[in-house]
PDB file of C-alpha atoms in Angstrom:
ATOM      1  CA  UNK A  15     292.309  -9.074 205.457  1.00 56.00           C
ATOM      2  CA  UNK A  16     294.849  -7.960 207.601  1.00 83.00           C
ATOM      3  CA  UNK A  17     297.515  -5.792 205.027  1.00 92.00           C
ATOM      4  CA  UNK A  18     296.543  -3.530 201.829  1.00 95.00           C
ATOM      5  CA  UNK A  19     300.468  -4.285 200.664  1.00 97.00           C
ATOM      6  CA  UNK A  20     302.639  -7.160 201.131  1.00 96.00           C
ATOM      7  CA  UNK A  21     306.001  -7.134 199.857  1.00 97.00           C
ATOM      8  CA  UNK A  22     308.599 -10.366 200.042  1.00 97.00           C
ATOM      9  CA  UNK A  23     312.234 -11.232 199.376  1.00 96.00           C
ATOM     10  CA  UNK A  24     311.631  -8.481 196.490  1.00 96.00           C
ATOM     11  CA  UNK A  25     314.819  -7.781 194.332  1.00 96.00           C
ATOM     12  CA  UNK A  26     315.891  -6.071 191.233  1.00 96.00           C
ATOM     13  CA  UNK A  27     318.692  -5.752 189.227  1.00 93.00           C
ATOM     14  CA  UNK A  28     320.294  -4.190 186.495  1.00 87.00           C
ATOM     15  CA  UNK A  29     323.060  -6.416 184.832  1.00 87.00           C
ATOM     16  CA  UNK A  30     325.951  -7.348 188.619  1.00 87.00           C
ATOM     17  CA  UNK A  31     324.381  -3.668 190.108  1.00 88.00           C
ATOM     18  CA  UNK A  32     321.634  -4.739 192.669  1.00 91.00           C
ATOM     19  CA  UNK A  33     318.886  -1.301 192.749  1.00 93.00           C
ATOM     20  CA  UNK A  34     316.994  -3.955 195.277  1.00 95.00           C
ATOM     21  CA  UNK A  35     318.056  -5.722 197.913  1.00 95.00           C
ATOM     22  CA  UNK A  36     315.455  -8.279 199.821  1.00 93.00           C
ATOM     23  CA  UNK A  37     313.223  -5.893 200.456  1.00 96.00           C
ATOM     24  CA  UNK A  38     310.163  -7.130 202.766  1.00 97.00           C
ATOM     25  CA  UNK A  39     307.585  -5.422 204.668  1.00 97.00           C
ATOM     26  CA  UNK A  40     303.834  -4.932 204.800  1.00 96.00           C
ATOM     27  CA  UNK A  41     301.444  -1.974 205.061  1.00 97.00           C
ATOM     28  CA  UNK A  42     297.950  -2.212 207.034  1.00 96.00           C
ATOM     29  CA  UNK A  43     294.888  -0.782 206.045  1.00 96.00           C
ATOM     30  CA  UNK A  44     294.804   3.124 206.242  1.00 95.00           C
ATOM     31  CA  UNK A  45     298.644   3.392 207.306  1.00 96.00           C
ATOM     32  CA  UNK A  46     300.995   6.043 206.140  1.00 96.00           C
ATOM     33  CA  UNK A  47     304.165   5.302 205.387  1.00 97.00           C
ATOM     34  CA  UNK A  48     306.943   7.650 204.755  1.00 97.00           C
ATOM     35  CA  UNK A  49     310.091   6.430 202.791  1.00 97.00           C
ATOM     36  CA  UNK A  50     313.161   8.772 203.618  1.00 97.00           C
ATOM     37  CA  UNK A  51     316.783   7.760 202.212  1.00 96.00           C
ATOM     38  CA  UNK A  52     319.290   9.703 199.851  1.00 94.00           C
ATOM     39  CA  UNK A  53     319.147   9.540 196.132  1.00 91.00           C
ATOM     40  CA  UNK A  54     319.849   6.289 194.198  1.00 90.00           C
ATOM     41  CA  UNK A  55     318.500   3.574 197.334  1.00 93.00           C
ATOM     42  CA  UNK A  56     316.412   2.502 195.493  1.00 94.00           C
ATOM     43  CA  UNK A  57     312.897   4.580 196.791  1.00 96.00           C
ATOM     44  CA  UNK A  58     310.793   5.420 193.709  1.00 94.00           C
ATOM     45  CA  UNK A  59     312.071   1.719 192.434  1.00 95.00           C
ATOM     46  CA  UNK A  60     310.471   0.212 195.058  1.00 96.00           C
ATOM     47  CA  UNK A  61     307.732   2.072 194.619  1.00 96.00           C
ATOM     48  CA  UNK A  62     307.312   2.405 190.983  1.00 95.00           C
ATOM     49  CA  UNK A  63     307.377  -1.578 191.612  1.00 96.00           C
ATOM     50  CA  UNK A  64     303.693  -1.625 193.255  1.00 96.00           C
ATOM     51  CA  UNK A  65     302.154   0.013 190.373  1.00 95.00           C
ATOM     52  CA  UNK A  66     304.186  -2.643 188.019  1.00 94.00           C
ATOM     53  CA  UNK A  67     305.892   0.411 186.552  1.00 93.00           C
ATOM     54  CA  UNK A  68     308.711  -1.369 186.861  1.00 93.00           C
ATOM     55  CA  UNK A  69     309.247  -5.188 186.374  1.00 94.00           C
ATOM     56  CA  UNK A  70     311.609  -6.502 189.403  1.00 95.00           C
ATOM     57  CA  UNK A  71     313.522  -9.931 189.137  1.00 95.00           C
ATOM     58  CA  UNK A  72     312.886 -11.348 192.384  1.00 96.00           C
ATOM     59  CA  UNK A  73     310.193 -11.709 195.449  1.00 96.00           C
ATOM     60  CA  UNK A  74     306.508 -10.984 195.759  1.00 97.00           C
ATOM     61  CA  UNK A  75     303.977  -8.231 196.198  1.00 97.00           C
ATOM     62  CA  UNK A  76     300.501  -9.201 197.105  1.00 96.00           C
ATOM     63  CA  UNK A  77     297.768  -6.252 196.904  1.00 96.00           C
ATOM     64  CA  UNK A  78     295.310  -6.600 198.854  1.00 93.00           C
ATOM     65  CA  UNK A  79     295.414  -9.950 199.285  1.00 93.00           C
ATOM     66  CA  UNK A  80     295.901 -10.769 195.361  1.00 95.00           C
ATOM     67  CA  UNK A  81     299.591 -11.993 194.160  1.00 96.00           C
ATOM     68  CA  UNK A  82     301.015  -9.419 191.806  1.00 96.00           C
ATOM     69  CA  UNK A  83     303.956 -10.845 191.519  1.00 96.00           C
ATOM     70  CA  UNK A  84     304.374 -14.246 193.213  1.00 96.00           C
ATOM     71  CA  UNK A  85     308.170 -15.305 193.579  1.00 93.00           C
ATOM     72  CA  UNK A  86     309.208 -13.207 190.565  1.00 92.00           C
ATOM     73  CA  UNK A  87     306.260 -14.854 188.374  1.00 94.00           C
ATOM     74  CA  UNK A  88     303.771 -12.013 187.443  1.00 96.00           C
ATOM     75  CA  UNK A  89     300.520 -12.205 187.179  1.00 94.00           C
ATOM     76  CA  UNK A  90     298.362 -12.250 183.541  1.00 94.00           C
ATOM     77  CA  UNK A  91     297.652  -8.968 182.400  1.00 93.00           C
ATOM     78  CA  UNK A  92     294.595  -8.669 182.747  1.00 93.00           C
ATOM     79  CA  UNK A  93     295.519  -8.937 186.758  1.00 94.00           C
ATOM     80  CA  UNK A  94     297.928  -7.028 186.482  1.00 94.00           C
ATOM     81  CA  UNK A  95     295.426  -4.255 184.965  1.00 91.00           C
ATOM     82  CA  UNK A  96     292.737  -5.237 187.932  1.00 91.00           C
ATOM     83  CA  UNK A  97     295.633  -5.241 190.666  1.00 94.00           C
ATOM     84  CA  UNK A  98     296.931  -1.928 189.815  1.00 93.00           C
ATOM     85  CA  UNK A  99     293.871  -0.376 189.137  1.00 90.00           C
ATOM     86  CA  UNK A 100     293.160  -0.541 192.838  1.00 92.00           C
ATOM     87  CA  UNK A 101     296.476   2.120 193.176  1.00 94.00           C
ATOM     88  CA  UNK A 102     296.830   6.067 192.329  1.00 93.00           C
ATOM     89  CA  UNK A 103     300.286   7.045 191.806  1.00 93.00           C
ATOM     90  CA  UNK A 104     301.150  10.800 192.180  1.00 93.00           C
ATOM     91  CA  UNK A 105     304.730  11.552 190.377  1.00 90.00           C
ATOM     92  CA  UNK A 106     307.265  14.148 191.494  1.00 87.00           C
ATOM     93  CA  UNK A 107     306.431  15.995 187.901  1.00 86.00           C
ATOM     94  CA  UNK A 108     302.929  16.192 187.874  1.00 83.00           C
ATOM     95  CA  UNK A 109     302.410  13.956 184.772  1.00 87.00           C
ATOM     96  CA  UNK A 110     298.903  15.941 183.659  1.00 93.00           C
ATOM     97  CA  UNK A 111     298.242  16.317 179.707  1.00 95.00           C
ATOM     98  CA  UNK A 112     298.972  19.813 178.725  1.00 95.00           C
ATOM     99  CA  UNK A 113     296.447  19.272 175.471  1.00 96.00           C
ATOM    100  CA  UNK A 114     293.525  18.842 177.850  1.00 96.00           C
ATOM    101  CA  UNK A 115     292.136  20.892 180.514  1.00 97.00           C
ATOM    102  CA  UNK A 116     291.970  20.335 184.185  1.00 97.00           C
ATOM    103  CA  UNK A 117     289.176  18.537 184.103  1.00 96.00           C
ATOM    104  CA  UNK A 118     290.109  16.905 180.991  1.00 96.00           C
ATOM    105  CA  UNK A 119     293.038  15.018 182.699  1.00 96.00           C
ATOM    106  CA  UNK A 120     290.636  13.732 185.615  1.00 96.00           C
ATOM    107  CA  UNK A 121     287.928  12.411 183.321  1.00 95.00           C
ATOM    108  CA  UNK A 122     290.217  10.554 180.985  1.00 92.00           C
ATOM    109  CA  UNK A 123     290.911   7.377 182.931  1.00 88.00           C
ATOM    110  CA  UNK A 124     287.105   6.925 184.244  1.00 88.00           C
ATOM    111  CA  UNK A 125     286.187   7.970 180.267  1.00 88.00           C
ATOM    112  CA  UNK A 126     288.106   5.210 178.794  1.00 88.00           C
ATOM    113  CA  UNK A 127     286.951   2.124 180.946  1.00 81.00           C
ATOM    114  CA  UNK A 128     282.985   3.467 181.221  1.00 78.00           C
ATOM    115  CA  UNK A 129     282.426   1.823 184.702  1.00 81.00           C
ATOM    116  CA  UNK A 130     280.416   5.259 185.564  1.00 86.00           C
ATOM    117  CA  UNK A 131     278.222   7.160 183.703  1.00 91.00           C
ATOM    118  CA  UNK A 132     279.223  10.466 182.081  1.00 91.00           C
ATOM    119  CA  UNK A 133     276.880  12.579 184.699  1.00 93.00           C
ATOM    120  CA  UNK A 134     278.203  10.530 187.890  1.00 92.00           C
ATOM    121  CA  UNK A 135     281.985  11.141 186.363  1.00 94.00           C
ATOM    122  CA  UNK A 136     281.772  14.746 186.267  1.00 94.00           C
ATOM    123  CA  UNK A 137     279.791  15.067 189.525  1.00 95.00           C
ATOM    124  CA  UNK A 138     283.043  13.201 191.233  1.00 95.00           C
ATOM    125  CA  UNK A 139     285.818  15.486 189.507  1.00 96.00           C
ATOM    126  CA  UNK A 140     284.121  18.569 190.981  1.00 95.00           C
ATOM    127  CA  UNK A 141     283.903  17.193 194.247  1.00 96.00           C
ATOM    128  CA  UNK A 142     287.635  16.447 193.994  1.00 96.00           C
ATOM    129  CA  UNK A 143     288.734  19.566 192.359  1.00 96.00           C
ATOM    130  CA  UNK A 144     286.654  21.151 195.083  1.00 95.00           C
ATOM    131  CA  UNK A 145     288.459  18.598 197.680  1.00 93.00           C
ATOM    132  CA  UNK A 146     290.947  20.263 196.208  1.00 94.00           C
ATOM    133  CA  UNK A 147     291.186  23.894 195.872  1.00 94.00           C
ATOM    134  CA  UNK A 148     290.770  24.378 192.714  1.00 95.00           C
ATOM    135  CA  UNK A 149     286.955  24.089 191.664  1.00 95.00           C
ATOM    136  CA  UNK A 150     287.401  27.430 190.012  1.00 96.00           C
ATOM    137  CA  UNK A 151     290.712  26.215 187.261  1.00 96.00           C
ATOM    138  CA  UNK A 152     288.345  22.842 186.294  1.00 96.00           C
ATOM    139  CA  UNK A 153     287.928  24.352 182.507  1.00 96.00           C
ATOM    140  CA  UNK A 154     291.729  25.475 182.429  1.00 97.00           C
ATOM    141  CA  UNK A 155     295.327  24.344 180.877  1.00 97.00           C
ATOM    142  CA  UNK A 156     297.901  22.992 182.891  1.00 95.00           C
ATOM    143  CA  UNK A 157     300.012  25.365 181.346  1.00 95.00           C
ATOM    144  CA  UNK A 158     298.458  28.257 183.661  1.00 96.00           C
ATOM    145  CA  UNK A 159     298.835  26.540 187.049  1.00 95.00           C
ATOM    146  CA  UNK A 160     301.568  27.067 189.725  1.00 93.00           C
ATOM    147  CA  UNK A 161     303.398  23.727 190.598  1.00 92.00           C
ATOM    148  CA  UNK A 162     301.342  23.290 193.318  1.00 92.00           C
ATOM    149  CA  UNK A 163     298.458  23.841 191.485  1.00 95.00           C
ATOM    150  CA  UNK A 164     299.417  20.876 188.949  1.00 94.00           C
ATOM    151  CA  UNK A 165     300.054  18.755 191.556  1.00 94.00           C
ATOM    152  CA  UNK A 166     297.121  19.315 193.371  1.00 94.00           C
ATOM    153  CA  UNK A 167     295.356  18.153 190.359  1.00 96.00           C
ATOM    154  CA  UNK A 168     297.668  14.912 189.806  1.00 94.00           C
ATOM    155  CA  UNK A 169     296.019  13.865 193.615  1.00 94.00           C
ATOM    156  CA  UNK A 170     292.493  14.730 192.228  1.00 95.00           C
ATOM    157  CA  UNK A 171     293.325  12.810 188.951  1.00 95.00           C
ATOM    158  CA  UNK A 172     294.868  10.011 191.144  1.00 94.00           C
ATOM    159  CA  UNK A 173     291.809   9.690 193.496  1.00 93.00           C
ATOM    160  CA  UNK A 174     289.319   9.496 190.187  1.00 93.00           C
ATOM    161  CA  UNK A 175     289.122   5.580 190.414  1.00 87.00           C
ATOM    162  CA  UNK A 176     288.399   5.313 194.057  1.00 89.00           C
ATOM    163  CA  UNK A 177     291.935   3.391 194.784  1.00 94.00           C
ATOM    164  CA  UNK A 178     292.404   1.673 198.416  1.00 94.00           C
ATOM    165  CA  UNK A 179     295.826   2.617 197.873  1.00 96.00           C
ATOM    166  CA  UNK A 180     297.263   6.174 197.339  1.00 96.00           C
ATOM    167  CA  UNK A 181     301.377   6.479 196.065  1.00 96.00           C
ATOM    168  CA  UNK A 182     303.365   9.596 196.283  1.00 96.00           C
ATOM    169  CA  UNK A 183     306.870   9.814 194.715  1.00 95.00           C
ATOM    170  CA  UNK A 184     308.777  12.614 195.379  1.00 93.00           C
ATOM    171  CA  UNK A 185     305.829  14.965 195.689  1.00 91.00           C
ATOM    172  CA  UNK A 186     306.814  17.853 196.571  1.00 90.00           C
ATOM    173  CA  UNK A 187     310.457  17.619 194.926  1.00 86.00           C
ATOM    174  CA  UNK A 188     309.554  19.494 191.913  1.00 83.00           C
ATOM    175  CA  UNK A 189     307.775  22.891 193.777  1.00 86.00           C
ATOM    176  CA  UNK A 190     308.921  26.007 195.260  1.00 85.00           C
ATOM    177  CA  UNK A 191     309.283  25.875 198.805  1.00 84.00           C
ATOM    178  CA  UNK A 192     306.239  27.954 199.591  1.00 82.00           C
ATOM    179  CA  UNK A 193     304.215  25.895 197.156  1.00 85.00           C
ATOM    180  CA  UNK A 194     304.669  22.514 199.085  1.00 88.00           C
ATOM    181  CA  UNK A 195     303.050  23.294 201.764  1.00 89.00           C
ATOM    182  CA  UNK A 196     299.437  22.776 199.634  1.00 88.00           C
ATOM    183  CA  UNK A 197     300.421  19.992 198.277  1.00 91.00           C
ATOM    184  CA  UNK A 198     301.891  18.616 202.115  1.00 91.00           C
ATOM    185  CA  UNK A 199     298.042  19.985 203.446  1.00 91.00           C
ATOM    186  CA  UNK A 200     295.493  18.165 200.831  1.00 92.00           C
ATOM    187  CA  UNK A 201     298.140  14.644 201.443  1.00 93.00           C
ATOM    188  CA  UNK A 202     297.383  15.374 205.468  1.00 93.00           C
ATOM    189  CA  UNK A 203     293.930  15.608 204.748  1.00 93.00           C
ATOM    190  CA  UNK A 204     293.676  12.500 203.079  1.00 94.00           C
ATOM    191  CA  UNK A 205     295.733  11.190 205.410  1.00 93.00           C
ATOM    192  CA  UNK A 206     293.165  12.155 208.276  1.00 93.00           C
ATOM    193  CA  UNK A 207     290.699  10.268 206.404  1.00 94.00           C
ATOM    194  CA  UNK A 208     292.891   6.886 206.484  1.00 93.00           C
ATOM    195  CA  UNK A 209     293.493   6.668 202.808  1.00 95.00           C
ATOM    196  CA  UNK A 210     296.226   4.092 202.785  1.00 97.00           C
ATOM    197  CA  UNK A 211     299.498   5.158 201.552  1.00 97.00           C
ATOM    198  CA  UNK A 212     302.942   5.083 200.855  1.00 97.00           C
ATOM    199  CA  UNK A 213     304.936   8.474 200.852  1.00 97.00           C
ATOM    200  CA  UNK A 214     308.851   8.562 198.958  1.00 96.00           C
ATOM    201  CA  UNK A 215     309.913  12.085 200.372  1.00 94.00           C
ATOM    202  CA  UNK A 216     312.468  14.265 201.370  1.00 92.00           C
ATOM    203  CA  UNK A 217     310.459  16.637 203.785  1.00 90.00           C
ATOM    204  CA  UNK A 218     311.673  15.360 207.385  1.00 93.00           C
ATOM    205  CA  UNK A 219     309.428  17.272 209.129  1.00 90.00           C
ATOM    206  CA  UNK A 220     306.367  16.334 206.692  1.00 90.00           C
ATOM    207  CA  UNK A 221     306.924  12.771 207.364  1.00 94.00           C
ATOM    208  CA  UNK A 222     307.691  12.600 211.205  1.00 93.00           C
ATOM    209  CA  UNK A 223     303.493  14.460 211.203  1.00 90.00           C
ATOM    210  CA  UNK A 224     302.096  12.713 209.062  1.00 91.00           C
ATOM    211  CA  UNK A 225     303.263   8.741 209.244  1.00 96.00           C
ATOM    212  CA  UNK A 226     302.412   6.307 210.996  1.00 96.00           C
ATOM    213  CA  UNK A 227     305.986   4.382 210.304  1.00 97.00           C
ATOM    214  CA  UNK A 228     308.809   5.568 208.334  1.00 98.00           C
ATOM    215  CA  UNK A 229     311.216   3.105 206.748  1.00 98.00           C
ATOM    216  CA  UNK A 230     314.896   4.871 205.987  1.00 97.00           C
ATOM    217  CA  UNK A 231     316.000   3.791 202.566  1.00 97.00           C
ATOM    218  CA  UNK A 232     320.206   2.847 201.557  1.00 95.00           C
ATOM    219  CA  UNK A 233     321.593   1.465 198.516  1.00 94.00           C
ATOM    220  CA  UNK A 234     318.767  -1.426 198.130  1.00 95.00           C
ATOM    221  CA  UNK A 235     317.213  -2.022 201.143  1.00 96.00           C
ATOM    222  CA  UNK A 236     315.162  -0.791 204.163  1.00 97.00           C
ATOM    223  CA  UNK A 237     318.231  -0.479 206.765  1.00 96.00           C
ATOM    224  CA  UNK A 238     316.030   0.580 209.524  1.00 96.00           C
ATOM    225  CA  UNK A 239     312.110   0.827 209.979  1.00 97.00           C
ATOM    226  CA  UNK A 240     309.969   2.841 212.701  1.00 97.00           C
ATOM    227  CA  UNK A 241     308.063   4.780 214.577  1.00 97.00           C
ATOM    228  CA  UNK A 242     308.560   8.782 213.438  1.00 97.00           C
ATOM    229  CA  UNK A 243     309.945   8.803 216.883  1.00 96.00           C
ATOM    230  CA  UNK A 244     312.176   6.241 216.643  1.00 96.00           C
ATOM    231  CA  UNK A 245     313.293   7.011 213.280  1.00 97.00           C
ATOM    232  CA  UNK A 246     313.870  10.781 214.240  1.00 96.00           C
ATOM    233  CA  UNK A 247     314.108  10.839 218.024  1.00 95.00           C
ATOM    234  CA  UNK A 248     316.076   7.724 218.224  1.00 94.00           C
ATOM    235  CA  UNK A 249     318.313   5.902 215.042  1.00 96.00           C
ATOM    236  CA  UNK A 250     319.250   2.767 215.924  1.00 95.00           C
ATOM    237  CA  UNK A 251     321.841   2.775 213.027  1.00 96.00           C
ATOM    238  CA  UNK A 252     324.900   5.461 212.079  1.00 95.00           C
ATOM    239  CA  UNK A 253     324.012   5.559 208.734  1.00 94.00           C
ATOM    240  CA  UNK A 254     320.519   6.626 209.397  1.00 96.00           C
ATOM    241  CA  UNK A 255     321.809   9.193 212.000  1.00 95.00           C
ATOM    242  CA  UNK A 256     324.274  10.600 209.326  1.00 95.00           C
ATOM    243  CA  UNK A 257     321.509  10.927 206.537  1.00 95.00           C
ATOM    244  CA  UNK A 258     319.344  12.982 209.170  1.00 94.00           C
ATOM    245  CA  UNK A 259     322.052  14.814 209.892  1.00 91.00           C
ATOM    246  CA  UNK A 260     322.614  16.006 206.851  1.00 85.00           C
ATOM    247  CA  UNK A 261     319.647  16.598 205.470  1.00 71.00           C
TER     248      UNK A 261
END
């Protein structure tokens, strides 16, 4: 399989407003793509459409060779569930369940799906909490955690179902600057382990550091894409330059 994600001619409209315009890209196995651009440029909508949190108006999305949507026509519900289960999503505002402990948040989905034994699920949640540096927080409730800790729990939770792809929607934008580093460290570690990732971010230094490719989105389209060296060092478009100079 050449690409983990293949998107072609993706469109989304709200009435007469085109939120996504003819977006086409692919992501190779183990590749890290950072998506940058001004607010309202369609970054989050594009990301959310990959996991069917947004319905698109037209175009195609193939995940690991399977069509989530083909020329605007969606797969059946069972297929959608199967395709989207190969991806983990980490949101800007953590989306943890406040009434569950950290461990409970991690184990809810795998226990519901009953694909593994309870012992295996517990062993996995403990291993992932260790990985994100929160082994001592398993029995704590989210309200007791800092924002950076909550986001690391959210990353561990997204890993619980062994996703092939991780999607991050502004994972640090709700955090204080001093807590951002601990979350970026975890994401960088995943990149070093060849996890396929798309990261919508406003952290330009991080995008430059960790991404294999950078997409600059503006006005509902990928205006420019290239290596971090190209995008940050020698952007071709005036609007890319303008955006980077403002950041």
